[in-house]
Short mmCIF file of C-alpha atoms in Angstrom, two decimals:
data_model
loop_
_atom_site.label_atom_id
_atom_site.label_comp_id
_atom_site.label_asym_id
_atom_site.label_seq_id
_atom_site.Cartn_x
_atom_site.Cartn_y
_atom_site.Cartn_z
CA UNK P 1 117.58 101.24 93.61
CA UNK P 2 119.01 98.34 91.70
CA UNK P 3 121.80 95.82 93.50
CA UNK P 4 125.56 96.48 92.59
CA UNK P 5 125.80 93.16 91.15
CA UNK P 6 123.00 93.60 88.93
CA UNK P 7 124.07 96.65 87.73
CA UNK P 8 127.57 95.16 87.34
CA UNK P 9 126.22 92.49 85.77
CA UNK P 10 123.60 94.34 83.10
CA UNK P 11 126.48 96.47 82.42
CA UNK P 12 129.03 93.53 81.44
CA UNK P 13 126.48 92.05 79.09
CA UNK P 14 125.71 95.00 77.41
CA UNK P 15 129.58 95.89 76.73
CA UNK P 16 130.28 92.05 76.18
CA UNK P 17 127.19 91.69 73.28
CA UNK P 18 128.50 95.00 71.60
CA UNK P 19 131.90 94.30 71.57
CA UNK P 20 130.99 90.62 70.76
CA UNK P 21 128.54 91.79 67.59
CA UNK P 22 131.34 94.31 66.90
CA UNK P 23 134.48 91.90 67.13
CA UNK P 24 132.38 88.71 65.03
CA UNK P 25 131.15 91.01 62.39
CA UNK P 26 134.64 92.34 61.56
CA UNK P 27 136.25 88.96 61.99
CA UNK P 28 133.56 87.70 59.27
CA UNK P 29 134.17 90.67 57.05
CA UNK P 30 137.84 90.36 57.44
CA UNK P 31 137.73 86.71 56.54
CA UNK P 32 135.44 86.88 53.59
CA UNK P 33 137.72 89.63 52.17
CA UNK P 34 141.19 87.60 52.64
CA UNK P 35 138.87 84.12 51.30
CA UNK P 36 138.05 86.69 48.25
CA UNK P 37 141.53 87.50 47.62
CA UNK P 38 142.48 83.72 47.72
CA UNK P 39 139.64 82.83 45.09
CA UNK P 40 140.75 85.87 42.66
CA UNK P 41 144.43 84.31 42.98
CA UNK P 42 142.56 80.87 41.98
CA UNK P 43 140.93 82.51 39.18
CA UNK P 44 143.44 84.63 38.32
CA UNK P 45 145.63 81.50 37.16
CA UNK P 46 142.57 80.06 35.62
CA UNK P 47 142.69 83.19 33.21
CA UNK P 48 145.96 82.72 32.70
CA UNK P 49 145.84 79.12 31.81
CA UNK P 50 143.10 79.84 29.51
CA UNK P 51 145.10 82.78 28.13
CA UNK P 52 147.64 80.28 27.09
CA UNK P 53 144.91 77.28 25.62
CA UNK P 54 144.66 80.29 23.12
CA UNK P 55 146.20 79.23 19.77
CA UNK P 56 146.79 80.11 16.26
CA UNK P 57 144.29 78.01 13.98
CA UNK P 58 144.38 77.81 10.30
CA UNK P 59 141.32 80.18 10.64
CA UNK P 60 142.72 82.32 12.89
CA UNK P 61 142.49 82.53 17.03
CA UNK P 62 141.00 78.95 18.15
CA UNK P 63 140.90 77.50 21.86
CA UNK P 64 142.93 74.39 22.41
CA UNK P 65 140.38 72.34 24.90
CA UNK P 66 142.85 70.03 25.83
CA UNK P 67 144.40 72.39 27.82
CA UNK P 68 141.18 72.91 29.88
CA UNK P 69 139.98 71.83 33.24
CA UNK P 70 137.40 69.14 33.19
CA UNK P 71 135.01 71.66 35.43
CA UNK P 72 134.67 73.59 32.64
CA UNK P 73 133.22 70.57 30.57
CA UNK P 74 130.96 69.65 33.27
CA UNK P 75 126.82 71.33 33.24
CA UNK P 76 126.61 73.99 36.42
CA UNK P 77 129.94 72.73 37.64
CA UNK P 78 129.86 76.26 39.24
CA UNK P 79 133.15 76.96 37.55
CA UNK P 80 132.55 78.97 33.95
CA UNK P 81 134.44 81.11 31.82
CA UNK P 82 133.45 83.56 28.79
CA UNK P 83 136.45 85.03 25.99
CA UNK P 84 135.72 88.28 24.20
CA UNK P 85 137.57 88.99 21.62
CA UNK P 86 137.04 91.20 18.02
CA UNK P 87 132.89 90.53 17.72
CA UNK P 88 132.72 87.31 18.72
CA UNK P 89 132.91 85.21 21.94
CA UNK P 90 133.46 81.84 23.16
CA UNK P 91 131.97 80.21 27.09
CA UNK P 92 132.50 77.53 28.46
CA UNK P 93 130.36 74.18 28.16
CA UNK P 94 129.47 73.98 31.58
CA UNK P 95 127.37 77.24 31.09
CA UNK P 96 125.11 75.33 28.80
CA UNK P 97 123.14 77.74 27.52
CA UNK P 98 122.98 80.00 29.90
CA UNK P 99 125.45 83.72 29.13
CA UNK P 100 128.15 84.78 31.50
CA UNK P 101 127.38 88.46 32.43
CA UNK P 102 130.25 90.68 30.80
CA UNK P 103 131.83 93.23 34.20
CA UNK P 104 132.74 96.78 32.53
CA UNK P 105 135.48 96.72 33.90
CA UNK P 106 138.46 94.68 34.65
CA UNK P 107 139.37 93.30 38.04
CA UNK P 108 137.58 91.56 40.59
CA UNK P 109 133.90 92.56 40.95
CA UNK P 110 132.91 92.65 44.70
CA UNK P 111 128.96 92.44 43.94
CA UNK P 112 128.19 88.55 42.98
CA UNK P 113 126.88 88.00 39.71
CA UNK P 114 123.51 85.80 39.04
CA UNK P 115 124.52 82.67 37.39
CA UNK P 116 123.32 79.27 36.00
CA UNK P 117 119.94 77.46 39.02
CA UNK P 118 120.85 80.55 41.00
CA UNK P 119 124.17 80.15 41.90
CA UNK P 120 126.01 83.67 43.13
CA UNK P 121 128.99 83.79 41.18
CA UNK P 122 132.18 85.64 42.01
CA UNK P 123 133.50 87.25 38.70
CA UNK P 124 136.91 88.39 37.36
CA UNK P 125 137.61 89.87 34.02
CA UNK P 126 141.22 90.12 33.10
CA UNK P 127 142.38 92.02 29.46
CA UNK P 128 145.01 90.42 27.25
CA UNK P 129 146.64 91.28 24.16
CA UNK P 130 147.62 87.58 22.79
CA UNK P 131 148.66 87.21 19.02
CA UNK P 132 148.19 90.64 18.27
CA UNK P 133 144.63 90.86 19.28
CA UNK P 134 142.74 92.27 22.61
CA UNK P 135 141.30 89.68 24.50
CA UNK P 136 138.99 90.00 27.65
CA UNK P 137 138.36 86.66 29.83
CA UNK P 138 135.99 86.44 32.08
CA UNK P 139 136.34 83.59 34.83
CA UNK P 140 133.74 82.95 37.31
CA UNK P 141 133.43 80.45 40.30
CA UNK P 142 130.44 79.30 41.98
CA UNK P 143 130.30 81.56 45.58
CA UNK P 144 127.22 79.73 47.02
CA UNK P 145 128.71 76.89 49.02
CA UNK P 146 130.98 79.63 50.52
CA UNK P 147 127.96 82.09 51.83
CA UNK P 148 126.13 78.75 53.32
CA UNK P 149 129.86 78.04 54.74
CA UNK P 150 129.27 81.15 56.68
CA UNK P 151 126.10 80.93 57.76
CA UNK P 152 126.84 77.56 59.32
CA UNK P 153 129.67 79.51 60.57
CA UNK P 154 127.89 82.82 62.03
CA UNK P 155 125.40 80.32 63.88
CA UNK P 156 128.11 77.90 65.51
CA UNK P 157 129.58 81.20 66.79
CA UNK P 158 126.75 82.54 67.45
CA UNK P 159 125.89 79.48 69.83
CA UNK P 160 129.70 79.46 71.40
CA UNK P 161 129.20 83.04 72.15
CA UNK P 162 125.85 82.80 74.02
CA UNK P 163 127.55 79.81 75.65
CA UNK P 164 130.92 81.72 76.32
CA UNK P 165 128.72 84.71 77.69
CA UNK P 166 127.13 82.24 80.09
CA UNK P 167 130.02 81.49 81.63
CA UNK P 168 131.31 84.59 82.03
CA UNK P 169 128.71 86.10 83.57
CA UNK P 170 128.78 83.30 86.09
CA UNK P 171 132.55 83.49 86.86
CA UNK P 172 131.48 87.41 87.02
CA UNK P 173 128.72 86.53 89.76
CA UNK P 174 130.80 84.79 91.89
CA UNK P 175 133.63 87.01 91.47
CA UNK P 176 130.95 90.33 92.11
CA UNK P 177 129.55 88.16 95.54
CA UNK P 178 133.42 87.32 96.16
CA UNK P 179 134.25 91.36 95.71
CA UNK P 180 130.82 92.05 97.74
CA UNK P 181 131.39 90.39 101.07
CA UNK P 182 133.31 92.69 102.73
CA UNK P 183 129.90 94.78 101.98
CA UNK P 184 128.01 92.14 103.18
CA UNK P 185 130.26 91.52 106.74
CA UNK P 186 129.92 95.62 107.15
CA UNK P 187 126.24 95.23 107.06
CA UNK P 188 126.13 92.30 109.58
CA UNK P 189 128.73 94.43 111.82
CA UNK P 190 126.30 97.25 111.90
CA UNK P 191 123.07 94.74 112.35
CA UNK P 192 125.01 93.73 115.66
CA UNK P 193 125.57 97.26 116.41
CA UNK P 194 122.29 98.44 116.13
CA UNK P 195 121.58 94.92 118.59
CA UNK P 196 124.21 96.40 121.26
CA UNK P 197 126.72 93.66 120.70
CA UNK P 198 129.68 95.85 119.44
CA UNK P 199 130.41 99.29 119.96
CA UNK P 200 132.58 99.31 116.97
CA UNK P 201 132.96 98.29 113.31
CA UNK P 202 136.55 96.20 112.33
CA UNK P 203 138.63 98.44 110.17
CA UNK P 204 140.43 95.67 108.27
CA UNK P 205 137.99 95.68 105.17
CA UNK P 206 139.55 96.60 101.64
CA UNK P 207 141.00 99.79 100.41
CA UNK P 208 137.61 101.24 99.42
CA UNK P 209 135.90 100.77 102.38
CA UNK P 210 138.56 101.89 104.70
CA UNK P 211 136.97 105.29 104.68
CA UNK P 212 133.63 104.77 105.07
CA UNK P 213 134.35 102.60 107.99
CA UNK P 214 136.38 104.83 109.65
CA UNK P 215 134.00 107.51 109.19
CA UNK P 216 131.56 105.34 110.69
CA UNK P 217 133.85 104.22 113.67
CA UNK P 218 134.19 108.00 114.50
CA UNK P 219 130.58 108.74 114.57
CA UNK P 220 129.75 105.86 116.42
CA UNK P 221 132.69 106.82 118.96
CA UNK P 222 131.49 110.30 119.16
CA UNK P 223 127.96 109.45 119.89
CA UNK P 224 129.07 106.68 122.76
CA UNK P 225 131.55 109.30 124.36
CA UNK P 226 128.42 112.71 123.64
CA UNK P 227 126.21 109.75 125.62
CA UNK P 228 127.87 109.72 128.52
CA UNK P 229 128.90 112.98 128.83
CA UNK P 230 125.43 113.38 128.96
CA UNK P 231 124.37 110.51 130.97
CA UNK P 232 127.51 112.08 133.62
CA UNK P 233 126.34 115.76 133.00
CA UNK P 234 122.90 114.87 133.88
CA UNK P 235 123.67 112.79 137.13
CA UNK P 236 126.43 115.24 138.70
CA UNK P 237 123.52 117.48 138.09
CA UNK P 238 120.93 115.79 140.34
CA UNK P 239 123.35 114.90 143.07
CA UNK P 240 124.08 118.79 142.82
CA UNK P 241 120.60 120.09 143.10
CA UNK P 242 119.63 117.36 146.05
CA UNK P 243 121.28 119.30 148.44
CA UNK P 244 119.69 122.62 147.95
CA UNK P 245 116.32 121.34 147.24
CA UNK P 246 115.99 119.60 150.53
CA UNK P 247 117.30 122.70 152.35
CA UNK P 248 114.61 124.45 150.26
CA UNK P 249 112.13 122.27 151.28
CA UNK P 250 112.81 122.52 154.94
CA UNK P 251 112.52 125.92 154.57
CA UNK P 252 109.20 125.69 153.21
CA UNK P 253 108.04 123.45 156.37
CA UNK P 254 110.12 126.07 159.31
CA UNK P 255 107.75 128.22 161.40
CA UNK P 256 108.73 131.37 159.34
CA UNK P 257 106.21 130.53 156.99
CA UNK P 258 103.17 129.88 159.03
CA UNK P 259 102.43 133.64 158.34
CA UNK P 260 101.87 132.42 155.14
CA UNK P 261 100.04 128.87 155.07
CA UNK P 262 99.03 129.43 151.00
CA UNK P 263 102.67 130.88 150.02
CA UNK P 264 104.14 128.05 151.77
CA UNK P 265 101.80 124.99 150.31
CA UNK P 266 102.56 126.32 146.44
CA UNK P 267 106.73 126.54 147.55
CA UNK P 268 106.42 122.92 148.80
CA UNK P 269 104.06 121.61 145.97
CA UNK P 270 106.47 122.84 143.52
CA UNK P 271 109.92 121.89 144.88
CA UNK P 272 108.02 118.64 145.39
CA UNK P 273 107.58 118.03 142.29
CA UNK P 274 110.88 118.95 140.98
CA UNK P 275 112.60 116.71 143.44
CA UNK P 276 110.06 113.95 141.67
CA UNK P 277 111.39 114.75 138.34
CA UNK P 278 115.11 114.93 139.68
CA UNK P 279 114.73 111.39 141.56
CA UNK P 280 112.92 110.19 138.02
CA UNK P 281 115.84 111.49 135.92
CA UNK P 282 118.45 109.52 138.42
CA UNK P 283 116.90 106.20 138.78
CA UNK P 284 116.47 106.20 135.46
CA UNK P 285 120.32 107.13 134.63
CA UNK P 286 121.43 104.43 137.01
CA UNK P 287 118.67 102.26 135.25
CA UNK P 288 120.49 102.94 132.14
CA UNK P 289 123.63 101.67 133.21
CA UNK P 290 126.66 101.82 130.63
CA UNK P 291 124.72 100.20 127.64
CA UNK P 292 126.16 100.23 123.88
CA UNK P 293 124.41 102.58 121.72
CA UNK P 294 121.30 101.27 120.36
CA UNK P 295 121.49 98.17 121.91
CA UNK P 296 118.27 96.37 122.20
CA UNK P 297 116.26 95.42 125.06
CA UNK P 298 116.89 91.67 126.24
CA UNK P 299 113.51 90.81 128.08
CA UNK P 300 115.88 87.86 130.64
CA UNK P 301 118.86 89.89 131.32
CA UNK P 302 116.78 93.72 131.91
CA UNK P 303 113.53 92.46 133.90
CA UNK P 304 115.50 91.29 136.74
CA UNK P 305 117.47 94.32 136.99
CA UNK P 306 114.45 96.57 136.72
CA UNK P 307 112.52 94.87 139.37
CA UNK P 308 114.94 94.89 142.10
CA UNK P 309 115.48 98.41 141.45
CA UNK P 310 111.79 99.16 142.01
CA UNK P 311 111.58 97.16 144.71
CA UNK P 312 114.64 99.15 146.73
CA UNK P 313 112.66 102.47 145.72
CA UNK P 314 109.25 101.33 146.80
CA UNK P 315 110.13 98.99 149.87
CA UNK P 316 109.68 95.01 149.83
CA UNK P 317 105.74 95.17 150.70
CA UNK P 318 104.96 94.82 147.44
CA UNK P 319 105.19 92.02 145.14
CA UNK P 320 106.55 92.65 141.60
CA UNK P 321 106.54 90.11 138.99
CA UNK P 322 107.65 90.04 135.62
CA UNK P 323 106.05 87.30 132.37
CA UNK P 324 108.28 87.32 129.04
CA UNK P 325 108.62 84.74 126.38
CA UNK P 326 112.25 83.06 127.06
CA UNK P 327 115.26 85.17 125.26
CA UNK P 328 113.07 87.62 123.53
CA UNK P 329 114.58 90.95 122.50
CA UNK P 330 112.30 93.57 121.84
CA UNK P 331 113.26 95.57 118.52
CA UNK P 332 113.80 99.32 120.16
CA UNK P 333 116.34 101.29 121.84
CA UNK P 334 117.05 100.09 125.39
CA UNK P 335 117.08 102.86 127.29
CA UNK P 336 113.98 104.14 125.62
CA UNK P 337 112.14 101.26 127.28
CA UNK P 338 113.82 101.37 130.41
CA UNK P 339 112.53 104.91 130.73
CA UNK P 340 108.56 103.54 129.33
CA UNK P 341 108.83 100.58 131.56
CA UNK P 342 110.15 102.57 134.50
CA UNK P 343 107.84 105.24 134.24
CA UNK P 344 104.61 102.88 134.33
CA UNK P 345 106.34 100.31 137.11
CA UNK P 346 106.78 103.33 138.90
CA UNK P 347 103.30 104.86 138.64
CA UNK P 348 102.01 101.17 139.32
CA UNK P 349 104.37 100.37 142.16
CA UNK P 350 102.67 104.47 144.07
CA UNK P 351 99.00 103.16 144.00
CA UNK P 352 99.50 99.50 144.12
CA UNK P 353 98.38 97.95 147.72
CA UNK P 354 100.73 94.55 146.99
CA UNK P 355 100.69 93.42 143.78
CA UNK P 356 102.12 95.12 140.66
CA UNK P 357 102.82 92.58 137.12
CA UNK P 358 104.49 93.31 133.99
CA UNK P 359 104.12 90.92 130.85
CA UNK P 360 105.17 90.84 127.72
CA UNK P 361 103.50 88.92 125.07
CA UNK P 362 104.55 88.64 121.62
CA UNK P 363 101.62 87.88 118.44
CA UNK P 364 102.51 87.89 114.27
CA UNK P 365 102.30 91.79 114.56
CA UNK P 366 103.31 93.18 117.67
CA UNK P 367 104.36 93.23 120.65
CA UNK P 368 101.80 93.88 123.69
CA UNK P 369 103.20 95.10 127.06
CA UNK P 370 100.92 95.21 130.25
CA UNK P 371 101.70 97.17 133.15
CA UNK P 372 98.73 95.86 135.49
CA UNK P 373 98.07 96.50 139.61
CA UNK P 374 95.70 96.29 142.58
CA UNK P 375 95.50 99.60 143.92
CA UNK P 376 92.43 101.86 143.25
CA UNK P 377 92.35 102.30 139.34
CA UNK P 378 91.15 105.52 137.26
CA UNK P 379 87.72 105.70 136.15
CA UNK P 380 87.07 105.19 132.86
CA UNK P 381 85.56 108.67 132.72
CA UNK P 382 88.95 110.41 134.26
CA UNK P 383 91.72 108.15 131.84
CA UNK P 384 92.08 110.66 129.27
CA UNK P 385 92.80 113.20 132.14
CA UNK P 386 96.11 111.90 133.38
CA UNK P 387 98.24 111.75 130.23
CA UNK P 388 98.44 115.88 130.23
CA UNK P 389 101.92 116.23 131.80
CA UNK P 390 101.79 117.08 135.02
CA UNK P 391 98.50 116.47 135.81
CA UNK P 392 97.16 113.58 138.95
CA UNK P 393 94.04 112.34 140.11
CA UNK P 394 95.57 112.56 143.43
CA UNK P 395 96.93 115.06 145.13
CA UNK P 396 98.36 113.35 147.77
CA UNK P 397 100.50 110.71 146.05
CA UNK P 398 102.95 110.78 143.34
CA UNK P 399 101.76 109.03 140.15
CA UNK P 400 99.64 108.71 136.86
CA UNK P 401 100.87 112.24 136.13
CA UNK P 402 104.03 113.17 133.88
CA UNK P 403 105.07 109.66 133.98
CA UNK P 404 102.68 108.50 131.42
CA UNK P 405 102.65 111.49 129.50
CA UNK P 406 106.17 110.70 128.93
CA UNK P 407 105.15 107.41 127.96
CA UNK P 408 102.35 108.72 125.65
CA UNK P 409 105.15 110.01 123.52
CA UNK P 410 107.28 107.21 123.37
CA UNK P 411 104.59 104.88 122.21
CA UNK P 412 103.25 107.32 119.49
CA UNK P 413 106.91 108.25 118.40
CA UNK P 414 106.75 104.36 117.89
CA UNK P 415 103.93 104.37 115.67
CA UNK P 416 102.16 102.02 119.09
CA UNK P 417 98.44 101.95 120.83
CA UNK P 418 98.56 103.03 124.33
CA UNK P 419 95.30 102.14 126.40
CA UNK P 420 94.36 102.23 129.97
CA UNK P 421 92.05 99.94 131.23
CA UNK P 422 90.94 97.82 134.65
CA UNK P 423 93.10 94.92 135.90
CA UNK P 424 91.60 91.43 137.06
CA UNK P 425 92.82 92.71 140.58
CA UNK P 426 90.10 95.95 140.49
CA UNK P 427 93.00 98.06 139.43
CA UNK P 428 95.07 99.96 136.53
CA UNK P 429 96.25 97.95 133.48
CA UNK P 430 98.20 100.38 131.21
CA UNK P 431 98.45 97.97 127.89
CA UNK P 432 100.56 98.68 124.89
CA UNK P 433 100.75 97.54 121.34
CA UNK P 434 103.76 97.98 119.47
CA UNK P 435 104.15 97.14 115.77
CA UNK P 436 106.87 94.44 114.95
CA UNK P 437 109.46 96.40 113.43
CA UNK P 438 110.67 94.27 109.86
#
């Protein structure tokens, strides 16, 4: 879709070159018809004064030249004049011998008449009755030097308009960009809010806006405030269910069971495994901590945090390290990779004998994240095997099971490359592409 300003600004010139074209062309025609006026007044008196060089001669009607204007004398002066009268006719010299075109009619005639080398000639033909006779005179003037008048006119307007339309459609770009910054600030507010450095947009924006933001503002609050309702919801219902589920699974180990050694291994594999899930779902809530929706994931100020957490779960034999690029933010939600980073620290940290490293590395197209450790590894043969949720190599210890099925999904649902292979230490390296996000 096409920018507001452009649009603004394709619009504008449009209106601007019509109404220009519109506005010039009547001014001209407007013009031309008062100029016209003023020349028939001009010739209008020239008829007259001719009317009245019009004498009685000893052989009748005869013109008295001396009452004529010297342009009249003058070859192609562009000013000419023709009398009818009875069957006879008289022009002026400066005709030569070229005619004067006779109109039909009197008046002014608003098509130009061809006249002596091509000049357009505007005609009048006024009727007398002058010592007892009917007399028609015909009075021309030479309309050439007026049409080039306006040409040299139409083009210096047509030059001051192009230059006039210039500037206005400059003032109207920075006036548009002016108008368009409040846009502009909106869209840098939300950039920061998708970066978890506001939780809120400023509602002092214009008039037009004021909606929009608000409507915004009340999303955004209802999200933060269904969030933690959630994020509450979900740990009041852990700390709930830890209670029971250890009295359940001391019930599973009492002596009343030993009747029934098969019925009591499947009651304690299962509650085992939902007080797995319920201890993942906590650590991961107080992981999660009482972050701004969407806020990204800052590689200096999260690592830390993560690590120490792991190492109270897991106990201070092992050694967890962490390798990031200084103050890089990784372009997705933050409590999305808190869960995908928990999940494989915490299957690393289970079969890990000391040593368990996270690093993040950063090339022109994405982002690669290694979970690596030292403990016993997967065969290559058995990797595809442990991303079916639920499902471990082991038995015996927690790990490589839902954890990185959950991760699995993440990394797909981020259009990444999820791939297990062996560490330099003998062990698991779970390595992950994920495409730069433009």
């Amino acid at each position: 879709m096409r920018s507001i300003q452009r649009r603004l600004s394709l619009g504008l010139i449009s209106v601007m070159v019509i109404v220009g074209l519109v506005l010039a062309q009547t001014s001209l025609w407007l013009f031309e018809m008062g100029l016209q006026r003023y020349l028939e007044a001009g010739l209008r008196n020239d008829s007259e004064n001719l009317l009245v060089a019009l004498v009685r001669g000893p052989q009748g009607l005869q013109l008295d030249e001396r009452h004529l204007a010297p342009a009249y004398q003058r070859p192609f002066s562009g000013h000419y004049f023709r009398i009818d009268f009875a069957d006879s006719h008289w022009r002026s010299r400066s005709l030569w011998d070229q005619e004067l075109p006779r109109l039909e009619h009197p008046g002014l005639d608003s098509n130009l008449q061809l006249g002596p080398e091509g000049q357009q000639l505007l005609v009048l033909r006024s009727d007398y009755r002058r010592l007892g006779q009917s007399i028609s005179i015909s009075v021309a003037q030479d309309y050439t030097p007026v049409r080039e008048s306006f040409r040299r006119m139409q083009q210096v307007g047509l030059g001051l308009g192009l230059a006039g339309l210039l500037l206005i459609l400059l003032l109207q770009r920075i006036t548009v960009r002016r108008a368009l910054r409040p846009l502009e600030k909106a869209r840098e507010q939300i950039a920061q809010l998708q970066q978890g450095q506001r939780s809120q947009l400023d509602d002092q924006v214009p008039v037009e806006l004021e909606p929009l933001v608000a409507q915004i503002n009340h999303l955004l609050a209802h999200t933060e405030d269904s969030l933690k309702r959630s994020r509450n919801a979900l740990g009041n219902l852990g700390h709930a269910l830890k209670t029971p589920l250890a009295v359940l699974l001391s019930l599973a180990s009492s002596a009343q069971l030993e009747a029934h050694p098969q019925l009591r291994k499947t009651l304690k594999a299962q509650l085992e495994q939902v007080q797995q899930r319920l201890n993942r779902e906590l650590n991961r809530a107080r992981l999660a901590g009482d972050a701004l929706p969407g806020a990204l994931f800052d590689c200096d100020a999260e690592l830390p945090g993560l690590l120490s957490t792991l190492n109270m779960i897991h106990g201070e034999h092992l050694t967890l390290s962490a390798r990031a690029p200084g103050g890089l933010q990784l372009p997705w939600d933050r409590e999305d990779l808190l869960e995908l980073l928990g999940n494989l620290l915490d299957n690393a940290c289970k079969w890990a004998d000391a040593e368990v490293r996270l690093s993040v590395v950063e090339t022109a197209e994405v982002f690669e994240l290694s979970v690596e450790d030292d403990g016993p590894g997967i065969p290559e043969d058995r990797r595809k095997q442990v991303f079916s949720r639920g499902t471990r190599l082991d038995e015996q210890t927690d790990g490589h099971g839902l954890g990185l099925g959950i991760v699995r999904d993440i990394v797909e649902a981020w259009g990444g490359v999820l791939q297990l292979q062996e560490s330099e230490w003998g062990g698991l390296n779970v390595l992950i592409e994920l495409p730069k996000r433009l």
